[in-house]
Amino acid sequence: MQALAPIRLWRQWRRRRILDHCLIDAEIWWPVVESSPAASHLTDSDRWHLRDLASLFLHEKSIEPAGGLELADPMRSRIACEACIPILNLGLELYRNWYSVIVYPGEFIARHRYVDEAGVEHDEREARLGEAWEHGPVVISWEDVAAGEPGFNVIIHEMAHKLDLLDGATNGRPPLHADMEARVWTDALGSAYAEHERQVEAGLDTAIDPYAAEDPGEFFAVASEVFFESPELLRDVWPQVYAQLALYYRQNPAGAGP
Ligand SMILES: [Zn+2]
């Protein structure tokens, strides 16, 4: 284990050197972080740490405009800020196996070609607000980032898919920490998902976006949006889901209250 120490020190030194040159300017950063509902629960020291992470994110990833969008620096910083909120206490390494964020002005058409089990070729086109593929880019609609609709966050949604994909499957369960139990996670999220699915099928009002009933992967991504954007709501409706997400993200955005 001792051999790791120099590597860790070297990484820290390298990050500091990058930050010396690439730290997001204060006049851009502070308005961005203060206007993000997903950052509202963060302490001052969290926001300073988030600034470092977001700066490194911008250094390591390529944020590419598409569809004629003009991407100004505050927009890039907003994307980096919200992308780094989920990994604030986990580290940027969890985003290691992908490189770019493609940003469309609004809803975009995703084209997926595949061959099914019967050997039939499909070519599907579907309007999307965001998508994330294993090892591939994250694609988002700027209109939905800028709308900042309370309880919704397309960036956090797609980042949750990226974390889920770390074990190769979007099954709603990212690789868990050593102090977590897969059975407890599956019980908590599985029973909430089943309840949500029943409500959607019955046409009832739901506490979170009905889209979460699509599959367990979407349930985890939508629950992650709510966890950061409206944490009290998630804690009140599904306290066990909240507790598991708090353990996973190593954050407690609803605070210590009831
Ligand atoms: Zn999704």
Coordinates of N, CA and C and ligand atoms in Angstrom, one line a residue, residues 157-158 161 211 218 221, ligand 1:
H157 N -29.3 13.5 -14.6 CA -29.9 12.3 -15.1 C -28.9 11.5 -15.9
E158 N -28.2 12.2 -16.8 CA -27.3 11.5 -17.7 C -26.0 11.0 -17.0
H161 N -26.8 7.8 -15.3 CA -26.6 6.7 -16.2 C -25.2 6.3 -16.4
Y211 N -41.8 9.1 -16.1 CA -40.8 8.5 -17.0 C -39.9 7.5 -16.2
E218 N -33.9 3.9 -15.6 CA -34.5 5.2 -15.6 C -34.9 5.6 -14.2
A221 N -32.0 7.0 -12.4 CA -31.5 8.3 -13.0 C -32.5 9.4 -12.5
Ligands
ZN1 ZN -32.5 8.2 -18.9

